[in-house]
Coordinates of C-alpha atoms in Angstrom, one line a residue:
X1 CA 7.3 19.3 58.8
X2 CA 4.7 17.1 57.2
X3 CA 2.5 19.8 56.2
X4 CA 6.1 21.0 54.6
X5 CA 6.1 17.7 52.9
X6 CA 2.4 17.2 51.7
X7 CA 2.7 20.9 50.4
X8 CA 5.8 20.5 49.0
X9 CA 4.8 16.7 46.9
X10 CA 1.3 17.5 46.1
X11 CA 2.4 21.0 44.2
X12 CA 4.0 18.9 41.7
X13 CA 0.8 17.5 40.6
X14 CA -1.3 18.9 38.2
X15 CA -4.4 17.6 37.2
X16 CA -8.1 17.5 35.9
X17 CA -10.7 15.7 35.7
X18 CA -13.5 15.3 32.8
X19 CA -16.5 13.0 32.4
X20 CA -15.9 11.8 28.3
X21 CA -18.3 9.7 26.3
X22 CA -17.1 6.5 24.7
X23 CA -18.0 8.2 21.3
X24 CA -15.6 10.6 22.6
X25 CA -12.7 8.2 23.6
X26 CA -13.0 6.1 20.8
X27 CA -12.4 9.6 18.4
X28 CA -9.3 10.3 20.3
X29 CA -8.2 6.6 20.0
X30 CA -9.0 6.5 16.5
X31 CA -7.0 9.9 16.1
X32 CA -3.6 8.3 17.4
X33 CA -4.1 11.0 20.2
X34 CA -4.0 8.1 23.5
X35 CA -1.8 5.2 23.8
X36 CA -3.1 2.6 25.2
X37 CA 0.3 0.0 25.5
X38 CA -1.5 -3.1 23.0
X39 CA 2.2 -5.0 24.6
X40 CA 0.2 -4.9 28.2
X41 CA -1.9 -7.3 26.8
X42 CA 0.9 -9.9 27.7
X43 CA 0.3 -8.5 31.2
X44 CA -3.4 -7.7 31.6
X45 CA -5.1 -10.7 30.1
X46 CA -9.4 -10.8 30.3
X47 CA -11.5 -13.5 29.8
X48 CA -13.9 -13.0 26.7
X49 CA -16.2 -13.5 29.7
X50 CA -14.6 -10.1 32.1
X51 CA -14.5 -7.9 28.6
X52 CA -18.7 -8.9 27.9
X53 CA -19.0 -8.1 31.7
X54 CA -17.1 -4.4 31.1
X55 CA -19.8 -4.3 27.7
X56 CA -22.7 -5.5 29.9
X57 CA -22.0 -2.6 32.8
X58 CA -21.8 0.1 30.3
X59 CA -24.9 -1.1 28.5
X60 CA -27.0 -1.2 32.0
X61 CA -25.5 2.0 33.3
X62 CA -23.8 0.5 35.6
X63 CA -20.3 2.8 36.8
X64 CA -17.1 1.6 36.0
X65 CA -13.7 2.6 37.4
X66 CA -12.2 6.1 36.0
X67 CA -9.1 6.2 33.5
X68 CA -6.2 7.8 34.2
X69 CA -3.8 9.1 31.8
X70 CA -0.8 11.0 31.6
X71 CA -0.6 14.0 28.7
X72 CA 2.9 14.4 27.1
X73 CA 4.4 17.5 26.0
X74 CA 2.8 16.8 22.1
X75 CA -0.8 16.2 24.0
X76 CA -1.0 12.8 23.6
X77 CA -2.5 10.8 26.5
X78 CA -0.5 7.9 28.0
X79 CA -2.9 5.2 29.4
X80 CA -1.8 4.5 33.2
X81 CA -4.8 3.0 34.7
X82 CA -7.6 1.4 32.6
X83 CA -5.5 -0.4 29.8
X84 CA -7.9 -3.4 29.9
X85 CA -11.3 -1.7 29.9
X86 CA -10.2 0.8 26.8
X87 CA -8.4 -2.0 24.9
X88 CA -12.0 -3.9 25.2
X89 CA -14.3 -1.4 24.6
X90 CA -12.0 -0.8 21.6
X91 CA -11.8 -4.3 20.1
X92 CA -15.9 -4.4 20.9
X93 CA -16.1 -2.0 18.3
X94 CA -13.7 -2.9 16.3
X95 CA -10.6 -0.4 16.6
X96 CA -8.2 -1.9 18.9
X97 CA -4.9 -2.3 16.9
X98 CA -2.2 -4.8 18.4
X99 CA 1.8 -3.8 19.1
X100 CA 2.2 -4.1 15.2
X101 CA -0.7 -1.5 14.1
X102 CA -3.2 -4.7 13.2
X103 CA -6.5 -4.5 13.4
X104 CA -7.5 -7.3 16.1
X105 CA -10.5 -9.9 15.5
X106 CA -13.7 -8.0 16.9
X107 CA -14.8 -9.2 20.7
X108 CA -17.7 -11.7 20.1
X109 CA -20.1 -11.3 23.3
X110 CA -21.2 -14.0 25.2
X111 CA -24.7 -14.4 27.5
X112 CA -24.5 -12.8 30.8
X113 CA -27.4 -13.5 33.9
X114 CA -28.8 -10.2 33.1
X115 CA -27.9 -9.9 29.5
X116 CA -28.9 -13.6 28.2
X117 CA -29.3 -11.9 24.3
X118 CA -25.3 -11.1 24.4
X119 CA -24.7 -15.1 23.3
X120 CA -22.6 -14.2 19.7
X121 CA -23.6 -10.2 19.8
X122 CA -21.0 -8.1 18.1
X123 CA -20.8 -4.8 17.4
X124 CA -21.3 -4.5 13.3
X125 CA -19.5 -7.6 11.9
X126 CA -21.5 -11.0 12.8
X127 CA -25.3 -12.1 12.3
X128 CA -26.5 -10.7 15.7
X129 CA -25.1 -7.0 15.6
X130 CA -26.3 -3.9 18.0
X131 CA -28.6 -1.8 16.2
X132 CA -28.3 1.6 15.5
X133 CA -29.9 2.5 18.8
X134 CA -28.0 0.4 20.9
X135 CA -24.4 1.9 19.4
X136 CA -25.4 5.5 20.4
X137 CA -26.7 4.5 23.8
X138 CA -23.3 3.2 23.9
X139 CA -21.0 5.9 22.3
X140 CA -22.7 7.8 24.5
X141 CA -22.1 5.9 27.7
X142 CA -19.9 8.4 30.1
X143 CA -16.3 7.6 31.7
X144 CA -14.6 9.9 34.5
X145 CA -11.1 10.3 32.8
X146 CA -8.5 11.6 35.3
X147 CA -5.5 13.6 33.4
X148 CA -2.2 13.9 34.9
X149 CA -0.9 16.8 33.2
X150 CA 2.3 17.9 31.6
X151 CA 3.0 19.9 33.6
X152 CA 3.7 17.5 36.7
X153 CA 6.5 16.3 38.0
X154 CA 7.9 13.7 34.9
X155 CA 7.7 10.4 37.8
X156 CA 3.9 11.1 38.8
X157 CA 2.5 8.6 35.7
X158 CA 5.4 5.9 37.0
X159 CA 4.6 6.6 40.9
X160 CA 0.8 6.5 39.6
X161 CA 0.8 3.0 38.1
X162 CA 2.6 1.5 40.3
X163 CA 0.1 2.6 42.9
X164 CA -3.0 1.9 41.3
X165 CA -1.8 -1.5 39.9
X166 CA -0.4 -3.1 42.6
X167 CA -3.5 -2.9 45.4
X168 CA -5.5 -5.8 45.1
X169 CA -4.3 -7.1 41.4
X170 CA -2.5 -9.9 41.2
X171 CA 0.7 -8.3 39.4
X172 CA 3.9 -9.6 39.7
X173 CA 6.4 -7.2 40.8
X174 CA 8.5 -7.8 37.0
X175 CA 4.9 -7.2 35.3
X176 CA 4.4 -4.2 36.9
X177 CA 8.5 -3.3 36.4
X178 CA 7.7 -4.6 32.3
X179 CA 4.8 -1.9 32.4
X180 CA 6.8 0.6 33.4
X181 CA 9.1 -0.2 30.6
X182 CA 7.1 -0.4 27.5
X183 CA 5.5 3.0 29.0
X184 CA 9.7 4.5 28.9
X185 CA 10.8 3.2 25.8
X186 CA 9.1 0.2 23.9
X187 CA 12.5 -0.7 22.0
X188 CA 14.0 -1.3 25.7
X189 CA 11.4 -3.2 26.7
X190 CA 11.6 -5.8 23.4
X191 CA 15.4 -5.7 23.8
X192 CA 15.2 -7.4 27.8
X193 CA 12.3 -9.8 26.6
X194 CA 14.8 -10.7 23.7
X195 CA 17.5 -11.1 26.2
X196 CA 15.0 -13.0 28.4
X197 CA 14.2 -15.5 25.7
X198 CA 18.2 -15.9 24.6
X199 CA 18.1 -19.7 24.1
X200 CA 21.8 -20.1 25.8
X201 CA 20.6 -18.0 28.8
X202 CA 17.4 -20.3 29.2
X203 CA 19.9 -23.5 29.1
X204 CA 21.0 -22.2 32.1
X205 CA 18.6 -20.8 33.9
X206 CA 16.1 -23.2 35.4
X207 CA 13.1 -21.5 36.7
X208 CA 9.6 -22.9 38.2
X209 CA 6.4 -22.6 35.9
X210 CA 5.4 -20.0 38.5
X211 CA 8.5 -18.2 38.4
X212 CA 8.2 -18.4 34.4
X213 CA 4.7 -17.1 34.6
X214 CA 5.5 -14.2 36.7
X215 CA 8.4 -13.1 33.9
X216 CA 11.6 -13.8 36.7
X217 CA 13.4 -14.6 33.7
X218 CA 13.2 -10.8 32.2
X219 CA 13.8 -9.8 36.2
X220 CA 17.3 -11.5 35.9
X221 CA 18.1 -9.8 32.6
X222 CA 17.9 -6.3 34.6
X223 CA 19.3 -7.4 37.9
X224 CA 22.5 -7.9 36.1
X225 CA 22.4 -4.7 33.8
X226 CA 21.4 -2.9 36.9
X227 CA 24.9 -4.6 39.1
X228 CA 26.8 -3.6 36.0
X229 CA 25.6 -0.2 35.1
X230 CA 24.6 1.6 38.2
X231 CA 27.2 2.9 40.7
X232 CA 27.1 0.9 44.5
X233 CA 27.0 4.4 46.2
X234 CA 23.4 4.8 44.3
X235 CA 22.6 1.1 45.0
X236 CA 23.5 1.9 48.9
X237 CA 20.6 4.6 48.8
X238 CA 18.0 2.0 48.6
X239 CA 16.4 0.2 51.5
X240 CA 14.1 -2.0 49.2
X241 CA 15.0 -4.1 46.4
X242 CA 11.8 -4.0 44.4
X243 CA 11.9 0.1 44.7
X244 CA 15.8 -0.5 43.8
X245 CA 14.6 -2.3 40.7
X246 CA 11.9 0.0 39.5
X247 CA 13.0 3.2 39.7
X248 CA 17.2 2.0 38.1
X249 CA 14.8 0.1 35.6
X250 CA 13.5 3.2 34.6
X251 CA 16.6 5.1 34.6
X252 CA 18.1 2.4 32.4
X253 CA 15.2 2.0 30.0
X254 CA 15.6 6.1 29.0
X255 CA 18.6 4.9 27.6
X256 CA 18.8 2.3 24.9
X257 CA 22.4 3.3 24.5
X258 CA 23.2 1.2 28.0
X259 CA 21.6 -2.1 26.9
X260 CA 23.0 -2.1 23.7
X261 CA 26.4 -1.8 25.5
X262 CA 25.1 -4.6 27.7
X263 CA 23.0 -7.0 25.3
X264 CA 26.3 -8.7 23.3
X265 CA 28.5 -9.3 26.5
X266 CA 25.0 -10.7 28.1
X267 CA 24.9 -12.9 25.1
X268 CA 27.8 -14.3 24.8
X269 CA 28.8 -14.8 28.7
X270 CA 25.4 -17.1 28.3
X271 CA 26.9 -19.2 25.5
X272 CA 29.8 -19.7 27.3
X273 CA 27.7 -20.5 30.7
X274 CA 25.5 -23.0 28.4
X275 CA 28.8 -24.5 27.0
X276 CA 30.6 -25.2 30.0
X277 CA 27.6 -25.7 32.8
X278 CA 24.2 -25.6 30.9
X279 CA 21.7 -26.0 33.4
X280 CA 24.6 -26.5 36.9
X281 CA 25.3 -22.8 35.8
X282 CA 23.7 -21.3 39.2
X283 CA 23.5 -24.6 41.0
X284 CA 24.7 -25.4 44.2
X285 CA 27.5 -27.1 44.1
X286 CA 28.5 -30.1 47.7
X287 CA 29.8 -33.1 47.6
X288 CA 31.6 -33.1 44.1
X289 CA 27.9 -32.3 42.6
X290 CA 26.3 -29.8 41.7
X291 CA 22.7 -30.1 43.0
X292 CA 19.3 -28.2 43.8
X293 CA 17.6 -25.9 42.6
X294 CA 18.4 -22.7 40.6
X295 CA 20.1 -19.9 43.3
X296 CA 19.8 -15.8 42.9
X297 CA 22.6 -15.5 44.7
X298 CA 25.0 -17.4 42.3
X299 CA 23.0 -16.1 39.5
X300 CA 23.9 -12.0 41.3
X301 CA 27.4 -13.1 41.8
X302 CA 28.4 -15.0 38.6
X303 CA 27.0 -12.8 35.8
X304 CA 27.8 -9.1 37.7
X305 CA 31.9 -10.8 37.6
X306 CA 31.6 -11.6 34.3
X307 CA 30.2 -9.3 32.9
X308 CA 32.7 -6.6 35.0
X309 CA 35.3 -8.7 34.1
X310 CA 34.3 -9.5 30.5
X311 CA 37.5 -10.3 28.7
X312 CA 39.0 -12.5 31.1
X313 CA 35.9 -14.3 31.5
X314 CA 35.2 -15.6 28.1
X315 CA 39.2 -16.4 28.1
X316 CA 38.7 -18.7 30.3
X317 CA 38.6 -22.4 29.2
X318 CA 35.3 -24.3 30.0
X319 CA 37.1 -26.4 32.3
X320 CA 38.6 -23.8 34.3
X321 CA 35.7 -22.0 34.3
X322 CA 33.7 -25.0 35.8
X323 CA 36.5 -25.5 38.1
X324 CA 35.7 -22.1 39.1
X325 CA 32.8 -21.9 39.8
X326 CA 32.9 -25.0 42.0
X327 CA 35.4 -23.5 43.9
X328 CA 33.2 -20.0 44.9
X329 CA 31.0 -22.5 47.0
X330 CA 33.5 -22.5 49.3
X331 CA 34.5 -18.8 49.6
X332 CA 33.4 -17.7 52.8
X333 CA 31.9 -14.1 51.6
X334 CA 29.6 -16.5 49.2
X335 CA 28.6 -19.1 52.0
X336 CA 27.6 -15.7 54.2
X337 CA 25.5 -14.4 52.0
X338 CA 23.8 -17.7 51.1
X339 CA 22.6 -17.5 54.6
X340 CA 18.9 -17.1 54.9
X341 CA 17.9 -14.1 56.6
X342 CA 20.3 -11.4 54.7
X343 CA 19.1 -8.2 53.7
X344 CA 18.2 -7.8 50.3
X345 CA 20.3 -4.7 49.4
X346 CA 23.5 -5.0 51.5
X347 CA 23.8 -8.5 50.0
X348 CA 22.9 -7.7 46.3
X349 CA 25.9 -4.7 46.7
X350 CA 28.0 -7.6 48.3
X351 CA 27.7 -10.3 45.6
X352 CA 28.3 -7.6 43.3
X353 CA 31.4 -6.7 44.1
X354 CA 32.5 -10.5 45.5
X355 CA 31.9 -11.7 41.5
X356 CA 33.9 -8.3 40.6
X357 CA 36.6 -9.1 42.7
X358 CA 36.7 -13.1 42.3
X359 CA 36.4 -13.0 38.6
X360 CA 39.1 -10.6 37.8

């Protein structure tokens, strides 16, 4: 059986691999023939120290990771592994372009152990420049490129990135989900970190820097588009949440139709939230106080019922809506799954359908 398996999975990918000068990579770039995702940079941030390092290596010969990249039906190659090194060898020479087609400021080198002379070196734009020598040694510099090709099974490139950029980086879960976004459909992508930044949802949603920093805000935004849109029997077939949440995000974001049907009842159950609660939205609420910190599980519960129930929800006043909420602090389906120690799916399905029910 698990030679039927390995047979079976490995058939479905289709690939080669090719050893490409930088000369040759920065051609394709140039050509609009590779996408490298400019809108990871909000993701994979270098030092200007770690890009002169990548410079340095490729200047002393020293190897450097391969690239990976998926080929799409027109031939273009979608970056999946190596964003950061392409993006810097790019803006070394002076060819990366950012999310809105602008030429970024050149990289300015700085002094390395080895490479003491890098201090203010740039490629062809300041007072210390590489001569004509050094570019072709450089343009002709070698990179292993791996190429998934079209041909495989349309989930390799996700399944791909997710693998190689989860081991040993320091990735959020949401980063890596926010990859696998903009690499579905960039206008999906903008509309959740839109939603994310709504001002009335950030009234009322009280995170840690930490959290902030690892972009929970934009994980909220799809946990209740993912409650809303996707039917429980699907949800049931999960038995981890983070898998739950990649692989619906990705069904969701090859649809823009589905947040747009989501994005103005999102918006405006937040104003109303803001209005009535503010920042006691999704706090726990005890001795005639609401107190604590923020809570996912009022946050799962709250939003899935009203945005299920949207109509009656914004028809409520804000005082019966605060009156409300204080009361579900006391229903005994909530208080269970407050409980720590519940498993992530059954009670994600279960404060689903408690805020369906209890908001209706």
């Amino acid at each position: 059986m698990l030679e039927d398996e390995i047979k079976e999975k490995s058939s479905k990918i289709f690939r080669d691999a090719y050893q490409m000068s930088i000369g040759e990579l920065m051609n394709i770039y140039r050509d609009g023939e590779m996408d490298i995702h400019p809108e990871f940079q909000r993701v994979f941030r270098w030092t200007s120290y770690q890009k002169t390092k990548l410079i340095e290596s490729i200047m002393l010969n020293i190897p450097i990771p391969s690239i990976f990249v998926s080929q799409n039906e027109e031939g273009i190659w979608d970056v999946i592994d190596g964003v950061q090194r392409l993006s810097t060898i790019f803006q070394f020479t002076g060819l990366f372009k950012d999310d809105e087609e602008n030429i970024t400021d050149p990289l300015i080198l700085e002094k390395t152990d080895y490479l003491p002379s890098f201090e203010n070196m740039t490629w062809e734009t300041g007072k210390k420049q590489f001569t004509r020598e050094q570019k072709i040694g450089f343009k002709r510099a070698r990179i292993d490129v791996i190429i998934v090709k079209k041909e495989s099974d349309p989930n390799t490139k996700y399944e791909l990135f997710q693998r190689l950029n989860t081991g040993g980086t320091q990735l959020s879960d949401q980063e890596v989900r926010n990859c696998l976004m903009i690499m579905t459909d960039r206008d999906f992508y903008k509309k959740v970190l839109e939603l994310s930044d709504y001002h009335y949802f950030n009234n009322c949603v009280p995170i840690t820097d930490r959290k902030e920093d690892e972009q929970f805000k934009m994980e909220l935004v799809l946990r209740a588009q993912i409650a809303c849109q996707t039917e429980i029997e699907i949800l049931r077939t999960y038995t981890d949440l983070s898998e739950l949440l990649d692989k619906e995000t990705i069904k969701l974001a090859s649809s823009i139709d589905k947040i747009n049907e989501f994005s103005p009842k999102f918006e405006q159950i937040f104003g109303k939230l803001s209005s009535a609660l503010g920042e006691n939205s999704f706090k726990r609420y005890e001795d005639n106080k609401f107190k604590g910190a923020f809570l996912v599980s009022a946050y799962q519960c709250i939003v899935s019922g009203a945005i299920l129930n949207f109509e009656s929800f914004i028809g409520l006043s804000d005082d019966d809506l605060k009156v409300k909420i204080q009361k579900l602090y006391q229903h005994s389906e909530f208080i269970e799954n407050m409980k720590p120690g519940a498993r992530a799916i059954p009670r994600f399905i279960s404060l689903t359908n408690l805020g369906k029910d209890y908001f209706e």
